[in-house]
Coordinates of C-alpha atoms in Angstrom, one line a residue:
X203 CA 0.0 0.0 0.0
X204 CA 1.5 3.3 -1.1
X205 CA 1.7 6.0 1.5
X206 CA 3.0 9.6 1.3
X207 CA 3.5 11.4 4.6
X208 CA 4.4 15.1 4.8
X209 CA 6.1 16.7 7.7
X210 CA 7.8 20.0 8.6
X211 CA 4.9 22.4 8.5
X212 CA 4.4 25.0 11.1
X213 CA 4.2 28.7 12.0
X214 CA 6.9 31.0 10.8
X215 CA 7.3 34.7 10.5
X216 CA 7.5 36.4 7.1
X217 CA 11.0 36.2 5.7
X218 CA 11.7 33.0 7.5
X219 CA 12.3 29.4 6.2
X220 CA 10.9 26.0 6.5
X221 CA 11.8 22.6 5.0
X222 CA 9.0 20.2 4.2
X223 CA 9.6 16.5 3.8
X224 CA 7.5 13.8 2.2
X225 CA 8.4 10.3 3.0
X226 CA 7.0 7.6 0.7
X227 CA 6.5 3.9 1.3
X228 CA 4.9 0.9 -0.4
X229 CA 6.9 1.1 -3.6
X230 CA 10.3 2.1 -4.9
X231 CA 9.9 5.8 -5.7
X232 CA 13.1 6.5 -7.6
X233 CA 11.1 6.0 -10.8
X234 CA 8.4 8.4 -9.9
X235 CA 8.0 12.1 -10.5
X236 CA 7.5 13.8 -7.2
X237 CA 5.5 17.0 -6.7
X238 CA 4.4 19.6 -4.2
X239 CA 1.1 21.4 -4.3
X240 CA -0.7 23.8 -1.9
X241 CA -4.2 24.9 -1.1
X242 CA -4.8 28.2 0.6
X243 CA -8.0 28.9 2.5
X244 CA -10.8 29.5 0.1
X245 CA -8.7 28.7 -2.9
X246 CA -8.2 25.8 -5.2
X247 CA -5.2 23.5 -4.9
X248 CA -2.3 24.7 -7.0
X249 CA 0.9 23.3 -8.4
X250 CA 4.1 24.5 -6.5
X251 CA 7.0 22.4 -7.8
X252 CA 7.9 19.1 -9.3
X253 CA 11.1 17.0 -9.6
X254 CA 11.2 14.4 -12.3
X255 CA 12.6 10.9 -11.9
X256 CA 15.7 12.2 -13.7
X257 CA 16.1 15.2 -11.5
X258 CA 14.7 18.0 -13.6
X259 CA 12.7 20.6 -11.7
X260 CA 9.9 23.0 -12.4
X261 CA 8.3 25.7 -10.2
X262 CA 5.3 27.9 -10.3
X263 CA 6.3 31.5 -10.9
X264 CA 5.4 32.8 -7.5
X265 CA 8.0 30.6 -5.7
X266 CA 10.9 30.7 -8.2
X267 CA 14.1 31.8 -6.5
X268 CA 12.6 31.1 -3.1
X269 CA 11.7 27.4 -3.0
X270 CA 13.8 24.5 -3.9
X271 CA 12.6 20.9 -4.5
X272 CA 15.0 18.0 -4.1
X273 CA 14.9 14.3 -3.6
X274 CA 16.7 11.5 -1.8
X275 CA 15.9 8.3 -3.6
X276 CA 17.7 6.2 -1.0
X277 CA 15.2 7.5 1.6
X278 CA 12.2 7.6 -0.8
X279 CA 11.9 11.2 0.3
X280 CA 11.3 14.5 -1.4
X281 CA 11.9 17.9 0.2
X282 CA 10.7 21.4 -0.3
X283 CA 13.1 24.1 1.1
X284 CA 11.1 27.3 1.4
X285 CA 13.0 30.6 2.0
X286 CA 11.9 34.2 2.2
X287 CA 8.4 33.1 3.1
X288 CA 5.5 35.4 2.6
X289 CA 2.0 35.6 4.1
X290 CA 0.6 34.5 0.8
X291 CA 2.5 31.2 1.1
X292 CA 0.2 30.2 3.9
X293 CA -1.6 27.0 2.8
X294 CA -1.8 23.3 3.4
X295 CA 1.0 21.7 1.4
X296 CA 0.6 18.3 -0.2
X297 CA 3.1 16.0 -1.8
X298 CA 2.2 13.7 -4.6
X299 CA 3.8 11.1 -6.9
X300 CA 3.2 9.7 -10.3
X301 CA 5.0 7.4 -12.7
X302 CA 4.2 9.4 -15.8
X303 CA 2.6 12.8 -15.1
X304 CA 4.6 15.8 -13.9
X305 CA 1.5 17.2 -12.2
X306 CA 1.2 20.6 -13.9
X307 CA -2.6 20.0 -13.9
X308 CA -2.7 18.3 -10.5
X309 CA -2.8 15.0 -12.2
X310 CA -0.8 12.8 -10.0
X311 CA -2.0 9.4 -8.7
X312 CA -0.7 9.3 -5.1
X313 CA -1.2 12.0 -2.6
X314 CA -0.3 12.7 1.0
X315 CA -2.7 14.2 3.6
X316 CA -0.9 17.5 3.8
X317 CA 0.9 19.7 6.3
X318 CA -0.1 23.2 7.3
X319 CA 2.3 26.1 6.7
X320 CA 1.3 29.4 8.3
X321 CA 3.3 32.5 7.6
X322 CA 2.6 35.5 9.9
X323 CA 3.2 39.0 8.6

């Protein structure tokens, strides 16, 4: 049974940093594309970043230069380093995985339950 479990969320002041982790189990995830998404209060879930199985990365424009996605295949874990956080980054952050899709349309097959990031201004 595939499981994705996020951790690392919390409350941080604007300008601060957090690192989210997403640990996967139930399969060998080195062959998966791994993504991060977020859903702010009252808004739809949106794409944040993705790292392909080969290590290529893509980011939504609003986080470019501030967020970095990375992966450790030995640990089946993907990370999201978030720097220079802004109040508008406040959201529940979800990780996801898919063998084929990169998730630009939110179309990934496996999802975690999310971790809350709150940025105070």
